[in-house]
Coordinates of C-alpha atoms in Angstrom, one line a residue:
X1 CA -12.5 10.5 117.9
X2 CA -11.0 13.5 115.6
X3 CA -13.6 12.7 112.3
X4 CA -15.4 16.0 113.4
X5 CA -12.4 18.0 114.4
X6 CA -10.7 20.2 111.2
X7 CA -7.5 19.7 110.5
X8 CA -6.3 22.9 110.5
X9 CA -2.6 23.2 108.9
X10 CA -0.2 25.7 110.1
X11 CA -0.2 27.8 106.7
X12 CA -3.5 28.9 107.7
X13 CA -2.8 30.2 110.9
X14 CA 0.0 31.5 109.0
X15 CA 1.3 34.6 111.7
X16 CA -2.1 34.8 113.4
X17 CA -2.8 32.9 116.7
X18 CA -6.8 32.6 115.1
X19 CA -8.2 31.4 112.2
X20 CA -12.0 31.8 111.2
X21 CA -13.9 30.2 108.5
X22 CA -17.3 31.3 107.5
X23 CA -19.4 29.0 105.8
X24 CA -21.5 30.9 103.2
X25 CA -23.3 27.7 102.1
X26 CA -24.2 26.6 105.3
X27 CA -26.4 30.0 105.6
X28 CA -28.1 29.4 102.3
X29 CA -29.1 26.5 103.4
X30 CA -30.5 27.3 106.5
X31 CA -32.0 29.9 104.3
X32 CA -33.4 27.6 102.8
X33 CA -35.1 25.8 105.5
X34 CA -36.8 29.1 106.5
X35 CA -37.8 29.8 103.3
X36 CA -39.7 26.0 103.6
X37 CA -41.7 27.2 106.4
X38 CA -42.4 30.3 104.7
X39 CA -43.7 28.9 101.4
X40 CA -45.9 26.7 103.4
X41 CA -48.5 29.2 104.7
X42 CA -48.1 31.5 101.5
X43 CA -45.2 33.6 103.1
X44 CA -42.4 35.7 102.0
X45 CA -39.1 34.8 103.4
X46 CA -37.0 37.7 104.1
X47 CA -33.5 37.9 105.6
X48 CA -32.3 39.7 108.2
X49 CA -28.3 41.1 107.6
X50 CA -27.9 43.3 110.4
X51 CA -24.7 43.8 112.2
X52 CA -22.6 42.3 109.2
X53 CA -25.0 39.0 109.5
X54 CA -23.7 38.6 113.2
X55 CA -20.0 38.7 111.6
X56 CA -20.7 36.3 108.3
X57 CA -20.3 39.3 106.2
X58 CA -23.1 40.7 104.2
X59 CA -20.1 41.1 101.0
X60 CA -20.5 37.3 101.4
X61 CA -23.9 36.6 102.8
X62 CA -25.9 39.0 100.4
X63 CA -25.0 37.6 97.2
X64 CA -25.4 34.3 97.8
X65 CA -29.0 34.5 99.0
X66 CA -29.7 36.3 96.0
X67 CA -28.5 33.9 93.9
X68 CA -30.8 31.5 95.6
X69 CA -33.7 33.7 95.0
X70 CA -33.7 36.1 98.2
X71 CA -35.4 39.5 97.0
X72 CA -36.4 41.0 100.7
X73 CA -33.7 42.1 103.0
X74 CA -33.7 43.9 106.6
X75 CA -30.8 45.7 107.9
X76 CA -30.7 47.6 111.3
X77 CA -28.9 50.9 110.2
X78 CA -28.7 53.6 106.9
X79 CA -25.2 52.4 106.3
X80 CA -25.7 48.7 106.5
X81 CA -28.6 49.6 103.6
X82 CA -26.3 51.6 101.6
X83 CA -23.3 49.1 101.7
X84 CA -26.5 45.9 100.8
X85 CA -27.6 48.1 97.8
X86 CA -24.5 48.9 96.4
X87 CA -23.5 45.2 96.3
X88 CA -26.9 44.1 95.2
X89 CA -28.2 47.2 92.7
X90 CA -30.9 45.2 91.2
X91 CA -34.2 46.5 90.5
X92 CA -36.0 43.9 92.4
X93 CA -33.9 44.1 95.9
X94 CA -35.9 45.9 98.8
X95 CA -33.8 46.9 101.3
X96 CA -36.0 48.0 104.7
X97 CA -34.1 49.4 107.5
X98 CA -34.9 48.4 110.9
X99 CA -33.1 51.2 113.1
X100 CA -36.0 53.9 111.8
X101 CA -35.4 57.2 109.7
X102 CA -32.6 58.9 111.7
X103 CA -32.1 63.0 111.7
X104 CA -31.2 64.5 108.2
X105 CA -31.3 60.9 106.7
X106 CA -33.8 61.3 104.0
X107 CA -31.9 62.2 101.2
X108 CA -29.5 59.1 101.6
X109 CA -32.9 56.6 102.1
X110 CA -34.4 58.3 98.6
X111 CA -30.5 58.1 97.1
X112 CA -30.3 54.4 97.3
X113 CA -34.0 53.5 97.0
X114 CA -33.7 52.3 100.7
X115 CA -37.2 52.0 102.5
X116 CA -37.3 53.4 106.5
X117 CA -39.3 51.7 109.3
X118 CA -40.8 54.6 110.7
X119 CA -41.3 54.0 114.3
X120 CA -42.4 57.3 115.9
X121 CA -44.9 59.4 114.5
X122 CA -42.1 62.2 114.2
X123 CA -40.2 59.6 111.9
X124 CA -43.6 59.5 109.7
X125 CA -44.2 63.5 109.8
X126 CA -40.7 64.3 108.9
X127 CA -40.9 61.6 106.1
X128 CA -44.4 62.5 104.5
X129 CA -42.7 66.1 104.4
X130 CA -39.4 65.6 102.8
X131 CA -41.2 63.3 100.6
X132 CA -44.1 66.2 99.5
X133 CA -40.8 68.2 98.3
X134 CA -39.3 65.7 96.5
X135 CA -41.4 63.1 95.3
X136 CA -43.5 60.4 96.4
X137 CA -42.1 57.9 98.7
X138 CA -42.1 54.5 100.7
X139 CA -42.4 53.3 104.3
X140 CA -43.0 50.7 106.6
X141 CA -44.6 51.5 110.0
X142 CA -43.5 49.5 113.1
X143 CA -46.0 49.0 115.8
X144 CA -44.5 48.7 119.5
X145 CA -46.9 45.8 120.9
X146 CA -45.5 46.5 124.3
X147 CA -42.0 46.0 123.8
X148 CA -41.8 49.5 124.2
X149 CA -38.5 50.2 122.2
X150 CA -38.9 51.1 118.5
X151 CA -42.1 51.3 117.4
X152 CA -45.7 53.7 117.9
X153 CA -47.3 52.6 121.1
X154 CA -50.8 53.0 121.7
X155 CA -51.0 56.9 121.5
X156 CA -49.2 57.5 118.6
X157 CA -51.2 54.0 117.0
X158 CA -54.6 56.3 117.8
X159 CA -53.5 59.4 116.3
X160 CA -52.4 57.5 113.0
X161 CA -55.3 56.1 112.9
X162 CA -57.3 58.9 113.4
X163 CA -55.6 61.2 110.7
X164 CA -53.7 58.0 108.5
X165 CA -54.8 60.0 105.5
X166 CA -53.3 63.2 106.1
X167 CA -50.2 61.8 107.9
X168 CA -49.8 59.1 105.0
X169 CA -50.5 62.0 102.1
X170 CA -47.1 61.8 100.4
X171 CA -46.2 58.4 101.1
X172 CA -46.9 54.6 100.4
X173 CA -47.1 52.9 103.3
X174 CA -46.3 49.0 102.4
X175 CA -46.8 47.2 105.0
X176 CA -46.9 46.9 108.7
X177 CA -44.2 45.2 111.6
X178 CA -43.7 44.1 114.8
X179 CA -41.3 43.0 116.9
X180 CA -41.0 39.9 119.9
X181 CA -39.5 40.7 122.9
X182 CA -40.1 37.1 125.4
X183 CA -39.2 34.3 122.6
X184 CA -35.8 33.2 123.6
X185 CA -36.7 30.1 125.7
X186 CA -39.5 28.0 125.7
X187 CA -42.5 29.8 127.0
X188 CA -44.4 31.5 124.3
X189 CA -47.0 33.2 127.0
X190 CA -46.1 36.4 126.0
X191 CA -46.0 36.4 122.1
X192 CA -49.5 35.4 122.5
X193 CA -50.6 38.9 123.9
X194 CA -48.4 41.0 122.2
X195 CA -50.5 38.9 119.2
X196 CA -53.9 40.4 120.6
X197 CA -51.9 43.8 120.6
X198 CA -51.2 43.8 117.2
X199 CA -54.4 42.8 115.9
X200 CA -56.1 45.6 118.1
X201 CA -54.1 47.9 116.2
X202 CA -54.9 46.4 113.0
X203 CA -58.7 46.9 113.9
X204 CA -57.6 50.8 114.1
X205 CA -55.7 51.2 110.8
X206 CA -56.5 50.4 107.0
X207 CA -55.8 46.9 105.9
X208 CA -52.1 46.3 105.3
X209 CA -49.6 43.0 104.9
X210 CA -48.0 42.3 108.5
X211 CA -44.5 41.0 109.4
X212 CA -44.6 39.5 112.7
X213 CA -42.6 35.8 112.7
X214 CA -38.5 36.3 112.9
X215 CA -36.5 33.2 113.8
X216 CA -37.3 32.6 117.4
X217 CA -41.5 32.6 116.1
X218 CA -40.8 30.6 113.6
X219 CA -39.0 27.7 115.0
X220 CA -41.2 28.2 118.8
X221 CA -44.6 29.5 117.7
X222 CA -47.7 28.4 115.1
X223 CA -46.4 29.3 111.8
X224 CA -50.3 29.5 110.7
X225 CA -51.0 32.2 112.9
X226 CA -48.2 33.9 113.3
X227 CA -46.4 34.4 109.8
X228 CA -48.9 36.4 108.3
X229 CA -47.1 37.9 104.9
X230 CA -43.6 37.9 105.6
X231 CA -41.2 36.2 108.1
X232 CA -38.1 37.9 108.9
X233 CA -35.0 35.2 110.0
X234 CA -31.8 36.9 110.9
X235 CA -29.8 34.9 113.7
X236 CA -31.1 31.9 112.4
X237 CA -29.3 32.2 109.4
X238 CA -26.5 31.6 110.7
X239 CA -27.1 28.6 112.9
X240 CA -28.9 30.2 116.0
X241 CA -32.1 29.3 117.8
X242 CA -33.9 30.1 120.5
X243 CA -32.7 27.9 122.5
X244 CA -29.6 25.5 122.1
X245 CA -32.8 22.7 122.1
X246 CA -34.7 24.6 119.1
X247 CA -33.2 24.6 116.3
X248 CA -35.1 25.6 113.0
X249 CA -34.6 21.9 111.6
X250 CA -32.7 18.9 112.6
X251 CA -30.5 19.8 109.4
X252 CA -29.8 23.0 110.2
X253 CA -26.1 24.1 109.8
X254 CA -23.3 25.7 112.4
X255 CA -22.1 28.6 109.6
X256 CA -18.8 29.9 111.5
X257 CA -15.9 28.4 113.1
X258 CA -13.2 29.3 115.2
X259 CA -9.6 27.9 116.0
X260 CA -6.9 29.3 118.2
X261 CA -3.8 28.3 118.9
X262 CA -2.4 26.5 122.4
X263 CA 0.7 27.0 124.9
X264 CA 2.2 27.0 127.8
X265 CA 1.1 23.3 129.3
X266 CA 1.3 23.4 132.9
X267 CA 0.7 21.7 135.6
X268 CA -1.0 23.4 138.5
X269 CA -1.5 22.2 142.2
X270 CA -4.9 21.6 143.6
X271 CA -6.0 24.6 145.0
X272 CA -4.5 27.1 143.7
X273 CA -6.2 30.1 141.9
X274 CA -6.0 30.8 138.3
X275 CA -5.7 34.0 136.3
X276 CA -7.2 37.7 137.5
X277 CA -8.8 38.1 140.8
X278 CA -8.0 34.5 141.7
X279 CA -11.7 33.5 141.1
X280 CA -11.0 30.2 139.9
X281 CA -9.5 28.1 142.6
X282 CA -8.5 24.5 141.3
X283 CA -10.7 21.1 142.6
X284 CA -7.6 18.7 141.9
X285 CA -4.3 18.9 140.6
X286 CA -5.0 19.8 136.8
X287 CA -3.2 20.5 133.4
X288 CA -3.7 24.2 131.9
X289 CA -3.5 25.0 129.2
X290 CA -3.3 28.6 127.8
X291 CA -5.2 29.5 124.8
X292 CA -4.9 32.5 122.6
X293 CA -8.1 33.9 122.0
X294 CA -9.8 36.7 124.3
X295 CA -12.1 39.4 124.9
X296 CA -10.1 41.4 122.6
X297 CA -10.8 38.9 119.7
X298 CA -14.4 38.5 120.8
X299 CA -14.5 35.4 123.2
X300 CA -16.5 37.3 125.8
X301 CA -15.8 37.9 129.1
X302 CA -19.0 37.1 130.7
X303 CA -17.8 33.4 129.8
X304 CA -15.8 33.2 132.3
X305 CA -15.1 30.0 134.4
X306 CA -15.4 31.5 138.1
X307 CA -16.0 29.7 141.8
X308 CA -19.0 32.0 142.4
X309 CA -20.8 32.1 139.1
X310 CA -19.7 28.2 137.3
X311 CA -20.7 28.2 133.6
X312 CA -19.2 25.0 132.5
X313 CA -17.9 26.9 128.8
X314 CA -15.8 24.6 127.0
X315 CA -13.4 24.4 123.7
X316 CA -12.7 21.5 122.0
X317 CA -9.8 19.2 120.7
X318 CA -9.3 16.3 119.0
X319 CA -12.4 14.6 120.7
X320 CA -11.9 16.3 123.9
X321 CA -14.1 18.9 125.8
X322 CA -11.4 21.6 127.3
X323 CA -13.1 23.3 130.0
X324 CA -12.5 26.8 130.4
X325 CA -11.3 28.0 133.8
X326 CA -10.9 31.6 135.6
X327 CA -11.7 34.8 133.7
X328 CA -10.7 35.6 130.3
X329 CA -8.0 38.0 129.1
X330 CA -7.6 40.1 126.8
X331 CA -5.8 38.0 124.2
X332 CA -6.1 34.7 126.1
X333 CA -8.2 31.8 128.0
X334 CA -6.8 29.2 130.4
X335 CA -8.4 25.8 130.0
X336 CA -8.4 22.8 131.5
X337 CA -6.1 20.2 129.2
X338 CA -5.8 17.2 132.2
X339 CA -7.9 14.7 130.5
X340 CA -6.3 14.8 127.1
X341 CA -4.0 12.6 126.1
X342 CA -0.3 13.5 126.1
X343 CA 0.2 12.1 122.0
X344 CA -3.0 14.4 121.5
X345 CA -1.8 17.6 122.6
X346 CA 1.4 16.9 120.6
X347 CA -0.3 16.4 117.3
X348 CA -2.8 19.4 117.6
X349 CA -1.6 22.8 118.3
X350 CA -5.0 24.4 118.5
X351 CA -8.4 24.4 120.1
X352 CA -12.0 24.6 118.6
X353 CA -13.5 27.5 120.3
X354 CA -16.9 27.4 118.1
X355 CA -17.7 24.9 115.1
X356 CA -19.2 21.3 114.8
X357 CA -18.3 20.4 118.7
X358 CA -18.9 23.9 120.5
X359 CA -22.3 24.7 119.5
X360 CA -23.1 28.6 119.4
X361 CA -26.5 27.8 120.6
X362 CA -25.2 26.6 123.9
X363 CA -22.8 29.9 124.0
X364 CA -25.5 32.0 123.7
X365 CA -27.8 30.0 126.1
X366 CA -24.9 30.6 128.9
X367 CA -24.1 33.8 127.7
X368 CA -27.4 35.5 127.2
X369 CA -27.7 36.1 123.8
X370 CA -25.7 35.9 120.0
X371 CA -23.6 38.6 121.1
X372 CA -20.6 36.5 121.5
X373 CA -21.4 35.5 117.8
X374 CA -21.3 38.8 116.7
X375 CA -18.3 39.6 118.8
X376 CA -16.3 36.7 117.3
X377 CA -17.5 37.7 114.2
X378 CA -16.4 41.2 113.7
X379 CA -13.5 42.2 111.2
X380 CA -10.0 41.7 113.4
X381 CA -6.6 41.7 111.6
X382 CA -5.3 40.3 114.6
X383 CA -7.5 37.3 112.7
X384 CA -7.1 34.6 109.5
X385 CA -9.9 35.1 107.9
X386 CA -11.6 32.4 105.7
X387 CA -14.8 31.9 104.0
X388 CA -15.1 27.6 103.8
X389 CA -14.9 27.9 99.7
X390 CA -11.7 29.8 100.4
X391 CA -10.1 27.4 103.2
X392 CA -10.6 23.8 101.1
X393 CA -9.6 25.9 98.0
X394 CA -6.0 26.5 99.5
X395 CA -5.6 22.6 99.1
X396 CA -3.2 22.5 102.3
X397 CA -2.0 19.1 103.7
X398 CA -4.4 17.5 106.3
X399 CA -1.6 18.0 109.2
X400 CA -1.4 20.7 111.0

């Protein structure tokens, strides 16, 4: 019953209720399965880093997927470019950055060889300027095909491609992007137009490689027509999927786990309410258990176990689901401990809250999205914080 639940010794936790552990290999090879699918329609695989690679760590992440051969990265924001290049300064690293080619940015983007995604044709203007003072430069152009966030939409797609050489002068443009905004499920309805979109625009401009395919595409969608030149994974990486049904490959890895520790058995009476508001209200007489983890930590809110909005979230020990039950605190969750043994609870002094047994793609499915991966991922001294090479390295007895 416990073969898949770590052993987790009380060194770790050391005097932190939470310990993390990041598996760096587990997102190399998940890399790797991308990469597959790439090199089987003549594709580039790039990764997406963004947002500290949903909380993996690009110091971590980065170097490892260079290692195995990585050369194209994406990051949302000038910072997260400037932080990737200084850890990977190697001629042959590009480094594109999603968020666009924010006000008085250009000298940083030309400083540290980072390429912007230009997506406005104020972006471009501003960029084929700066770059006519101070030498030539690069760019990617981002075409909005009706998501209507970043990106040109159809205006701004006509005037480019009415005065591309004039608007372009200064500047190489390498290649073109796009973005999905309906793949997270199973109906790929919409992808399909926003593909007729894109290849409208494409009849308007001069011939260019396209990005199209990120995770979602890749896994859901006809890698023949949709990865073009490059394919841009990012939450895949690290063990997400469109849906918690999808993954990319039945060997794909979880890369992140989570423990926290338990207290305060009690028992409480049928019908009684638990924790803020009183939206929980008990079926039976139950054991609760309060585990220290909240929203504080991550472990969002939204997850909560409530009699007019049931989610059915659950944490895991020792071969036991632990349903979660009534909203969750700030530095703690209440779960429902009745159906674990009494010799269990003894032994183990923690819960999994994400890992082998609490699948983040069935988080995210409840929750929305990978948010609460990127919430538990963030930097917290409040957590122990352990890459996998690090944890087995420490060599602790298996007892906790």
């Amino acid at each position: 019953m416990t073969q898949n639940f770590r052993l987790i010794p009380d060194e770790a936790f050391g005097s932190k209720a939470i310990v993390r552990i990041r598996d760096i290999d587990a997102i190399v090879h998940n890399y790797n399965l991308f990469k597959a699918k790439a090199d089987a329609t003549g594709t580039i695989c790039a990764a997406v880093l963004k947002g500290d690679v949903y909380g993996l760590q690009i110091k971590d992440v980065a170097p490892a997927l260079y290692n195995v051969g990585a050369r194209y990265f994406f990051i949302e924001e000038l910072g997260e470019g400037i932080e990737l290049r200084e850890l990977l300064p190697f001629e042959d690293i590009h480094i594109y950055a999603l968020g666009g080619l924010l006000h008085k940015e250009e000298h940083y983007f030309q400083q540290y060889n980072i390429v912007p995604c230009l997506n406005s044709l104020e972006q471009l203007k501003r960029w084929n300027s700066y770059c006519s003072e101070h030498g030539p430069g690069t760019a990617i152009i981002h075409l909005d095909t009706h998501m209507n966030r970043l990106g040109f939409l159809d205006d701004e797609v006509r005037e480019l491609s009415e005065n591309y050489d004039s608007l372009t002068s200064n500047i190489n443009i390498e290649f073109y992007i796009s973005h999905f905004f309906d793949i997270k499920g199973f109906d790929p309805s919409n992808c399909y137009k926003q593909l007729e979109v894109l290849n409208e625009y494409r009849s308007m401009l001069p011939p260019k490689p396209v990005s199209f395919a990120c995770t979602d595409s890749v896994i859901l969608l006809d890698n023949k027509v949709f990865n073009f030149d490059m394919i841009r994974p990012g939450i895949g990486l690290v063990g997400g999927a469109p849906n918690a049904d999808s993954p990319i490959s039945p060997d794909a890895k979880h890369t992140m786990e989570v423990y926290a520790k338990i207290s305060q058995i009690k028992t409480v009476k049928q019908g009684q309410t638990i924790g803020y508001g009183g939206a929980y209200t008990t079926k039976r007489d139950i054991r609760l258990a309060l585990i220290h983890i909240g929203y504080k930590h991550g472990y969002l809110r939204l997850l909560s176990e409530m009699d007019a909005n049931p989610k059915e979230v659950y944490m895991f020990i020792a071969g036991y689901r632990i349903l979660v039950v009534g909203k969750i605190s700030s530095g703690s969750t209440t779960v429902d401990v009745t159906d674990v043994p009494e010799h269990i609870l003894k032994k183990f002094h923690y819960a999994e809250v994400i890992g082998p047994n609490v699948d983040i793609k069935m988080l995210a499915d409840i929750s929305g999205c990978y948010d609460i991966l990127g919430a538990l991922g963030v930097v917290n001294t409040r957590i122990a914080d352990y890459t996998l090479e690090e944890f087995d390295h420490k060599k602790w007895k298996a007892e906790s």
